[in-house]
Amino acid sequence: MPLPGPDIPARLDAFRDLVRTGAGDWERDRRHPAEAFAAAGEAGLAGLMVPRDLGGLGLGLAGAAEALGAVAAEDMGVAFALEVHVNVTAGLAAAGAEDHKARYLEDLLAGRLVGAFLLTEPGVGSDAAAIRTRARRDGGDWIVDGAKAWVTNGVGAGLLNVFAQTDPDLGWRGIAAFLVEADRPGVSREPAYRLLGGHAAGVCGIRFDSVRVPAGAMIHPPGEAFKAAMRGIDIARAGVAAMCCGMMESSLRHALEAVASRQAFDRTIGDFQGVRWMLADAATALEATRLLARRAATLFDAGEDAAVACAHAKKFATGAAWKAIGDCMQVMGARGFRVDDGHPVARHLAGARMAQWLDGATEIQNVVIARHLMKHGP
């Protein structure tokens, strides 16, 4: 699917060049690259889903997911970090008060200010309605206490979209969302997580100890915040499916180059039927994933309930990517296992595994799908 607008593909290509050049070093150094956000801002990619009249590119989810998939072809960690930032920025543009936009939007679009989405908590995981971070009124302010886990962009974010419970008796209806500057007193970052891969996503935990924020910091009130979070998760799930497409396509290209050039038993590796069939299966998985990802994004852009379609897309995509990228690595021989040989396949394999937990593990997608199935049938 071509991206709309004559200048967007060129902007995207320039950003991909930077990621291609830097991703190996960022992963080796376990670094959250501020320069990637600055470059994304310069290219306009930090505002993929922000309306043009507010300074963004004005893409729907289908176009934004396509762009993020292209970035993931170079590095999943960078792509997901950008997706979270895009999600926060678009959410602020859509639901933020005028003073929110005046204070934060320009810097978010420029990549000078990095956004993070704080929903997941230690010990709670995918049960988003059970969050324990509390927000209580104190005069005209709110006091926030609690801890968040698995915060993408956490190590470098300056603006935190924090979901907190204002009244536990109300369940999900008591959850509100607040825009909290990361340098406020009482906000503390834990050390960056050491992961199998995806370190460019800058994942860590963040704690809130009696953090005072003004009443105007609330971006989603109780009764609306949880719905906004679920909408953001649908966007992320479709985006992750598209990122899996990018990683699979990239791995296939590198595998095809490798089997066409490597000789064994007086022929190229690519001449063996078993190798060809492994690559053919990977290509079929890629094609099926593209269709599911595009359908989910198209339904979302049409204003329909896309939750089940996004769950299908993410569930299938992550499993397909794990298998297809592993097979691409296999046909490349031991070279596929190297991380310093001029190809990203090993990074992609770690990215495919990471994708299985992002924005709801595979089992959570099954919960969403099964619930719909039992109510509505196939």
Tab-separated table of C-alpha atoms in Angstrom:
chain	number	residue	atom	x	y	z
A	1	MET	CA	0.000	0.000	0.000
A	2	PRO	CA	1.677	3.267	-1.058
A	3	LEU	CA	1.757	6.040	1.508
A	4	PRO	CA	-0.346	9.092	0.616
A	5	GLY	CA	1.362	12.339	-0.312
A	6	PRO	CA	4.264	12.848	-2.685
A	7	ASP	CA	6.862	13.663	-0.012
A	8	ILE	CA	6.131	11.040	2.656
A	9	PRO	CA	7.989	8.105	1.028
A	10	ALA	CA	11.132	10.227	0.687
A	11	ARG	CA	10.905	11.318	4.332
A	12	LEU	CA	10.422	7.720	5.391
A	13	ASP	CA	13.380	6.515	3.322
A	14	ALA	CA	15.661	9.091	4.934
A	15	PHE	CA	14.567	8.030	8.407
A	16	ARG	CA	15.014	4.356	7.555
A	17	ASP	CA	18.555	5.088	6.396
A	18	LEU	CA	19.353	6.562	9.798
A	19	VAL	CA	17.834	3.576	11.614
A	20	ARG	CA	19.625	1.114	9.339
A	21	THR	CA	22.929	2.787	10.101
A	22	GLY	CA	22.431	3.158	13.846
A	23	ALA	CA	20.320	0.201	14.964
A	24	GLY	CA	23.179	-2.236	15.473
A	25	ASP	CA	25.057	0.182	17.714
A	26	TRP	CA	21.917	1.129	19.647
A	27	GLU	CA	21.205	-2.522	20.339
A	28	ARG	CA	24.792	-3.315	21.277
A	29	ASP	CA	24.893	-0.344	23.652
A	30	ARG	CA	21.342	-0.976	24.945
A	31	ARG	CA	20.521	2.631	24.152
A	32	HIS	CA	17.284	4.559	23.657
A	33	PRO	CA	18.307	6.830	20.746
A	34	ALA	CA	17.276	10.453	21.198
A	35	GLU	CA	18.625	11.162	17.709
A	36	ALA	CA	16.027	8.824	16.210
A	37	PHE	CA	13.197	10.891	17.708
A	38	ALA	CA	14.810	14.112	16.504
A	39	ALA	CA	15.088	12.639	13.004
A	40	ALA	CA	11.497	11.386	13.132
A	41	GLY	CA	10.383	14.870	14.111
A	42	GLU	CA	12.378	16.452	11.304
A	43	ALA	CA	10.809	14.017	8.831
A	44	GLY	CA	7.294	14.646	10.188
A	45	LEU	CA	6.943	11.025	11.300
A	46	ALA	CA	6.348	11.915	14.962
A	47	GLY	CA	2.930	13.211	13.895
A	48	LEU	CA	1.830	10.417	11.560
A	49	MET	CA	-1.753	10.437	12.901
A	50	VAL	CA	-2.010	14.092	13.899
A	51	PRO	CA	-4.258	16.194	11.616
A	52	ARG	CA	-2.471	18.385	9.099
A	53	ASP	CA	-4.029	21.549	10.487
A	54	LEU	CA	-2.230	20.805	13.770
A	55	GLY	CA	1.118	20.172	12.088
A	56	GLY	CA	0.960	16.412	11.539
A	57	LEU	CA	0.827	14.233	8.434
A	58	GLY	CA	-2.866	13.437	8.867
A	59	LEU	CA	-2.649	9.713	8.138
A	60	GLY	CA	-5.181	7.156	9.251
A	61	LEU	CA	-4.128	3.975	10.997
A	62	ALA	CA	-3.634	2.152	7.690
A	63	GLY	CA	-1.074	4.664	6.437
A	64	ALA	CA	0.630	5.038	9.817
A	65	ALA	CA	0.926	1.269	10.259
A	66	GLU	CA	2.451	0.973	6.796
A	67	ALA	CA	5.093	3.535	7.730
A	68	LEU	CA	5.838	1.850	11.053
A	69	GLY	CA	6.157	-1.497	9.310
A	70	ALA	CA	8.775	0.011	7.019
A	71	VAL	CA	10.726	1.255	10.055
A	72	ALA	CA	10.488	-2.190	11.692
A	73	ALA	CA	12.168	-3.641	8.610
A	74	GLU	CA	15.287	-1.959	10.016
A	75	ASP	CA	14.610	-2.309	13.766
A	76	MET	CA	11.553	-3.333	15.779
A	77	GLY	CA	12.662	-1.478	18.916
A	78	VAL	CA	12.800	1.865	17.132
A	79	ALA	CA	9.524	1.194	15.311
A	80	PHE	CA	7.624	0.374	18.492
A	81	ALA	CA	9.133	3.320	20.370
A	82	LEU	CA	7.962	5.586	17.546
A	83	GLU	CA	4.530	3.929	17.513
A	84	VAL	CA	4.033	4.655	21.219
A	85	HIS	CA	5.135	8.259	20.716
A	86	VAL	CA	2.786	8.611	17.719
A	87	ASN	CA	-0.072	7.140	19.755
A	88	VAL	CA	0.482	9.573	22.639
A	89	THR	CA	0.828	12.538	20.285
A	90	ALA	CA	-2.274	11.665	18.283
A	91	GLY	CA	-4.246	11.108	21.476
A	92	LEU	CA	-3.244	14.520	22.788
A	93	ALA	CA	-4.148	16.172	19.483
A	94	ALA	CA	-7.564	14.495	19.509
A	95	ALA	CA	-8.561	14.767	23.175
A	96	GLY	CA	-6.225	17.255	24.816
A	97	ALA	CA	-7.400	20.642	25.993
A	98	GLU	CA	-6.161	23.705	24.157
A	99	ASP	CA	-3.580	24.389	26.853
A	100	HIS	CA	-2.282	20.804	26.502
A	101	LYS	CA	-1.763	21.359	22.796
A	102	ALA	CA	-0.165	24.753	23.320
A	103	ARG	CA	2.203	23.378	25.949
A	104	TYR	CA	3.243	20.039	24.448
A	105	LEU	CA	2.215	19.460	20.851
A	106	GLU	CA	4.920	21.404	19.019
A	107	ASP	CA	7.708	19.707	20.970
A	108	LEU	CA	6.118	16.269	20.532
A	109	LEU	CA	5.841	16.767	16.780
A	110	ALA	CA	9.471	17.899	16.614
A	111	GLY	CA	10.690	14.891	18.589
A	112	ARG	CA	12.191	17.174	21.243
A	113	LEU	CA	9.699	15.818	23.762
A	114	VAL	CA	9.151	12.051	23.853
A	115	GLY	CA	5.837	10.580	24.932
A	116	ALA	CA	5.111	7.395	26.882
A	117	PHE	CA	1.885	5.479	27.617
A	118	LEU	CA	1.710	4.194	31.212
A	119	LEU	CA	-0.966	1.559	31.710
A	120	THR	CA	0.769	-1.747	32.593
A	121	GLU	CA	1.744	-2.334	36.217
A	122	PRO	CA	3.883	-4.822	38.146
A	123	GLY	CA	1.828	-7.884	39.006
A	124	VAL	CA	-1.143	-6.752	36.903
A	125	GLY	CA	0.101	-7.215	33.350
A	126	SER	CA	-2.659	-7.426	30.765
A	127	ASP	CA	-5.525	-6.938	33.257
A	128	ALA	CA	-5.660	-3.223	32.561
A	129	ALA	CA	-8.871	-2.661	34.521
A	130	ALA	CA	-7.149	-3.838	37.721
A	131	ILE	CA	-4.529	-1.096	37.906
A	132	ARG	CA	-3.543	-0.016	41.408
A	133	THR	CA	-1.910	3.347	40.762
A	134	ARG	CA	-4.119	5.818	42.629
A	135	ALA	CA	-5.025	9.425	41.996
A	136	ARG	CA	-6.744	11.290	44.845
A	137	ARG	CA	-8.010	14.845	45.021
A	138	ASP	CA	-6.199	17.321	47.238
A	139	GLY	CA	-7.775	20.716	46.921
A	140	GLY	CA	-7.486	21.754	43.287
A	141	ASP	CA	-4.788	19.166	42.526
A	142	TRP	CA	-4.429	15.413	42.150
A	143	ILE	CA	-1.881	13.302	44.042
A	144	VAL	CA	-0.636	10.259	42.110
A	145	ASP	CA	0.929	7.228	43.834
A	146	GLY	CA	1.906	3.905	42.311
A	147	ALA	CA	4.208	2.077	39.938
A	148	LYS	CA	4.133	1.320	36.236
A	149	ALA	CA	6.051	-1.435	34.444
A	150	TRP	CA	7.174	-2.129	30.887
A	151	VAL	CA	7.056	1.541	29.952
A	152	THR	CA	8.182	1.903	26.339
A	153	ASN	CA	10.227	5.126	25.950
A	154	GLY	CA	10.369	5.208	29.740
A	155	VAL	CA	14.090	5.906	29.949
A	156	GLY	CA	13.847	9.032	27.780
A	157	ALA	CA	10.247	10.215	27.877
A	158	GLY	CA	9.500	13.732	29.033
A	159	LEU	CA	5.698	13.456	28.922
A	160	LEU	CA	3.895	10.566	30.582
A	161	ASN	CA	0.290	9.635	29.831
A	162	VAL	CA	-0.521	8.009	33.174
A	163	PHE	CA	-3.632	5.913	33.844
A	164	ALA	CA	-4.650	5.913	37.494
A	165	GLN	CA	-7.636	4.748	39.546
A	166	THR	CA	-9.637	7.549	41.174
A	167	ASP	CA	-12.306	5.318	42.794
A	168	PRO	CA	-11.672	1.548	43.106
A	169	ASP	CA	-15.371	0.915	43.781
A	170	LEU	CA	-16.115	1.993	40.202
A	171	GLY	CA	-13.746	-0.511	38.558
A	172	TRP	CA	-12.714	0.533	35.059
A	173	ARG	CA	-15.143	3.459	35.226
A	174	GLY	CA	-13.001	5.031	37.938
A	175	ILE	CA	-9.824	5.132	35.847
A	176	ALA	CA	-8.645	8.550	34.635
A	177	ALA	CA	-5.615	9.573	32.560
A	178	PHE	CA	-3.216	12.402	33.384
A	179	LEU	CA	-0.429	14.127	31.454
A	180	VAL	CA	2.514	14.175	33.850
A	181	GLU	CA	5.893	15.755	33.112
A	182	ALA	CA	8.624	13.256	33.908
A	183	ASP	CA	10.664	15.819	35.843
A	184	ARG	CA	7.947	16.484	38.427
A	185	PRO	CA	8.970	15.849	42.054
A	186	GLY	CA	8.168	12.294	43.071
A	187	VAL	CA	8.554	10.765	39.594
A	188	SER	CA	11.426	8.278	39.463
A	189	ARG	CA	12.640	5.993	36.687
A	190	GLU	CA	13.942	2.511	37.371
A	191	PRO	CA	16.974	1.246	35.422
A	192	ALA	CA	16.313	0.228	31.827
A	193	TYR	CA	15.304	-3.398	31.440
A	194	ARG	CA	17.963	-5.737	30.043
A	195	LEU	CA	16.200	-7.668	27.289
A	196	LEU	CA	16.839	-10.251	24.600
A	197	GLY	CA	16.498	-7.431	22.068
A	198	GLY	CA	14.598	-4.248	21.312
A	199	HIS	CA	16.651	-2.035	23.628
A	200	ALA	CA	16.023	1.001	21.416
A	201	ALA	CA	12.464	0.967	22.795
A	202	GLY	CA	13.881	2.247	26.102
A	203	VAL	CA	11.739	0.055	28.364
A	204	CYS	CA	11.803	0.549	32.146
A	205	GLY	CA	9.591	0.948	35.191
A	206	ILE	CA	8.457	4.319	36.573
A	207	ARG	CA	7.308	5.098	40.106
A	208	PHE	CA	5.069	7.875	41.434
A	209	ASP	CA	5.488	8.893	45.056
A	210	SER	CA	2.956	11.570	46.049
A	211	VAL	CA	3.282	13.292	42.683
A	212	ARG	CA	1.186	16.446	42.676
A	213	VAL	CA	-0.385	17.448	39.353
A	214	PRO	CA	-2.942	20.196	38.663
A	215	ALA	CA	-6.535	19.364	37.869
A	216	GLY	CA	-5.906	20.524	34.309
A	217	ALA	CA	-3.441	17.672	33.790
A	218	MET	CA	-6.342	15.243	33.349
A	219	ILE	CA	-6.698	14.387	29.671
A	220	HIS	CA	-9.338	11.638	29.995
A	221	PRO	CA	-11.848	11.725	32.887
A	222	PRO	CA	-13.197	8.670	34.711
A	223	GLY	CA	-15.526	6.725	32.461
A	224	GLU	CA	-13.626	7.771	29.333
A	225	ALA	CA	-9.989	6.972	30.105
A	226	PHE	CA	-10.307	3.198	29.933
A	227	LYS	CA	-12.077	3.468	26.572
A	228	ALA	CA	-9.266	5.714	25.321
A	229	ALA	CA	-6.697	3.177	26.532
A	230	MET	CA	-8.446	0.355	24.659
A	231	ARG	CA	-8.550	2.478	21.506
A	232	GLY	CA	-4.822	3.120	21.873
A	233	ILE	CA	-4.216	-0.606	22.335
A	234	ASP	CA	-6.160	-1.393	19.147
A	235	ILE	CA	-3.947	1.080	17.284
A	236	ALA	CA	-0.858	-0.563	18.741
A	237	ARG	CA	-2.014	-4.100	17.911
A	238	ALA	CA	-2.603	-3.234	14.260
A	239	GLY	CA	0.742	-1.427	14.260
A	240	VAL	CA	2.557	-4.443	15.711
A	241	ALA	CA	1.034	-6.649	13.003
A	242	ALA	CA	2.372	-4.266	10.354
A	243	MET	CA	5.778	-4.235	12.075
A	244	CYS	CA	5.851	-8.027	11.872
A	245	CYS	CA	5.283	-7.665	8.121
A	246	GLY	CA	8.271	-5.337	7.898
A	247	MET	CA	10.508	-7.736	9.801
A	248	MET	CA	9.381	-10.740	7.734
A	249	GLU	CA	9.882	-8.957	4.437
A	250	SER	CA	13.341	-7.777	5.464
A	251	SER	CA	14.329	-11.261	6.643
A	252	LEU	CA	13.114	-12.806	3.398
A	253	ARG	CA	15.157	-10.364	1.323
A	254	HIS	CA	18.327	-11.109	3.272
A	255	ALA	CA	17.680	-14.850	3.160
A	256	LEU	CA	17.139	-14.774	-0.609
A	257	GLU	CA	20.405	-12.906	-1.101
A	258	ALA	CA	22.229	-15.393	1.110
A	259	VAL	CA	20.937	-18.575	-0.535
A	260	ALA	CA	21.557	-17.182	-4.017
A	261	SER	CA	25.239	-16.519	-3.279
A	262	ARG	CA	26.270	-19.378	-1.003
A	263	GLN	CA	27.564	-22.558	-2.653
A	264	ALA	CA	27.291	-26.117	-1.298
A	265	PHE	CA	27.585	-29.472	-3.067
A	266	ASP	CA	28.254	-27.836	-6.461
A	267	ARG	CA	25.155	-25.657	-6.437
A	268	THR	CA	23.723	-22.683	-4.585
A	269	ILE	CA	21.774	-23.219	-1.373
A	270	GLY	CA	18.790	-21.720	-3.153
A	271	ASP	CA	18.766	-24.598	-5.632
A	272	PHE	CA	17.658	-27.062	-2.963
A	273	GLN	CA	13.924	-27.707	-2.918
A	274	GLY	CA	13.753	-27.859	0.876
A	275	VAL	CA	15.226	-24.365	1.140
A	276	ARG	CA	12.890	-23.012	-1.522
A	277	TRP	CA	9.849	-24.412	0.225
A	278	MET	CA	10.857	-22.900	3.581
A	279	LEU	CA	11.101	-19.509	1.891
A	280	ALA	CA	7.814	-20.070	0.053
A	281	ASP	CA	6.072	-20.791	3.362
A	282	ALA	CA	7.566	-17.608	4.825
A	283	ALA	CA	6.282	-15.641	1.833
A	284	THR	CA	2.773	-17.057	2.305
A	285	ALA	CA	2.864	-16.136	6.001
A	286	LEU	CA	3.893	-12.604	5.046
A	287	GLU	CA	1.076	-12.282	2.522
A	288	ALA	CA	-1.555	-13.514	4.993
A	289	THR	CA	-0.260	-11.186	7.709
A	290	ARG	CA	-0.401	-8.199	5.361
A	291	LEU	CA	-4.049	-8.899	4.610
A	292	LEU	CA	-5.033	-9.248	8.268
A	293	ALA	CA	-3.100	-6.125	9.286
A	294	ARG	CA	-4.614	-4.033	6.508
A	295	ARG	CA	-8.130	-5.263	7.250
A	296	ALA	CA	-7.798	-4.333	10.925
A	297	ALA	CA	-6.472	-0.859	10.123
A	298	THR	CA	-9.101	-0.279	7.441
A	299	LEU	CA	-11.934	-1.194	9.821
A	300	PHE	CA	-10.484	1.127	12.455
A	301	ASP	CA	-10.223	4.009	9.992
A	302	ALA	CA	-13.826	3.412	8.917
A	303	GLY	CA	-14.950	4.016	12.506
A	304	GLU	CA	-16.060	0.429	13.065
A	305	ASP	CA	-15.355	-1.715	16.122
A	306	ALA	CA	-11.978	-3.123	15.126
A	307	ALA	CA	-10.976	-4.753	18.425
A	308	VAL	CA	-11.462	-8.332	17.224
A	309	ALA	CA	-9.831	-7.664	13.847
A	310	CYS	CA	-6.830	-6.097	15.613
A	311	ALA	CA	-6.610	-9.101	17.945
A	312	HIS	CA	-6.702	-11.523	14.998
A	313	ALA	CA	-4.037	-9.522	13.168
A	314	LYS	CA	-1.653	-9.301	16.105
A	315	LYS	CA	-2.118	-12.931	17.151
A	316	PHE	CA	-1.452	-14.283	13.673
A	317	ALA	CA	1.303	-11.826	12.833
A	318	THR	CA	3.454	-12.505	15.868
A	319	GLY	CA	3.284	-16.274	15.508
A	320	ALA	CA	3.892	-16.091	11.769
A	321	ALA	CA	6.856	-13.748	12.194
A	322	TRP	CA	8.504	-15.969	14.818
A	323	LYS	CA	8.300	-18.986	12.475
A	324	ALA	CA	9.116	-17.194	9.207
A	325	ILE	CA	12.073	-15.216	10.559
A	326	GLY	CA	13.429	-18.334	12.254
A	327	ASP	CA	13.269	-20.190	8.943
A	328	CYS	CA	15.002	-17.317	7.158
A	329	MET	CA	17.754	-17.487	9.745
A	330	GLN	CA	17.994	-21.250	9.282
A	331	VAL	CA	18.529	-21.171	5.516
A	332	MET	CA	21.221	-18.512	5.968
A	333	GLY	CA	23.225	-21.011	7.980
A	334	ALA	CA	25.350	-19.916	10.915
A	335	ARG	CA	25.673	-16.470	9.318
A	336	GLY	CA	22.028	-15.851	10.157
A	337	PHE	CA	22.861	-16.119	13.851
A	338	ARG	CA	25.431	-13.331	13.740
A	339	VAL	CA	24.548	-9.802	14.778
A	340	ASP	CA	27.599	-8.143	13.212
A	341	ASP	CA	27.401	-9.429	9.642
A	342	GLY	CA	25.549	-6.595	7.929
A	343	HIS	CA	22.021	-7.982	8.281
A	344	PRO	CA	19.247	-7.477	10.875
A	345	VAL	CA	17.784	-11.013	10.906
A	346	ALA	CA	18.921	-11.867	14.439
A	347	ARG	CA	17.471	-8.557	15.686
A	348	HIS	CA	14.245	-9.353	13.861
A	349	LEU	CA	13.972	-12.744	15.570
A	350	ALA	CA	14.240	-11.056	18.975
A	351	GLY	CA	11.746	-8.433	17.774
A	352	ALA	CA	9.266	-11.121	16.722
A	353	ARG	CA	9.463	-12.653	20.180
A	354	MET	CA	9.040	-9.259	21.824
A	355	ALA	CA	5.991	-8.625	19.647
A	356	GLN	CA	4.173	-11.577	21.203
A	357	TRP	CA	3.806	-9.681	24.497
A	358	LEU	CA	3.381	-6.086	23.360
A	359	ASP	CA	-0.084	-4.620	24.033
A	360	GLY	CA	-1.472	-7.912	25.244
A	361	ALA	CA	0.108	-11.338	25.009
A	362	THR	CA	-1.107	-13.844	22.440
A	363	GLU	CA	-3.311	-15.406	25.112
A	364	ILE	CA	-5.055	-12.051	25.651
A	365	GLN	CA	-5.832	-11.900	21.938
A	366	ASN	CA	-7.455	-15.304	22.354
A	367	VAL	CA	-9.566	-13.906	25.200
A	368	VAL	CA	-10.786	-11.070	22.951
A	369	ILE	CA	-11.464	-13.400	20.034
A	370	ALA	CA	-13.145	-16.133	22.094
A	371	ARG	CA	-15.378	-13.656	23.914
A	372	HIS	CA	-16.634	-12.337	20.567
A	373	LEU	CA	-16.963	-15.866	19.183
A	374	MET	CA	-19.095	-17.101	22.064
A	375	LYS	CA	-21.392	-14.086	21.768
A	376	HIS	CA	-21.679	-13.710	17.988
A	377	GLY	CA	-20.441	-16.961	16.449
A	378	PRO	CA	-17.957	-17.246	13.580
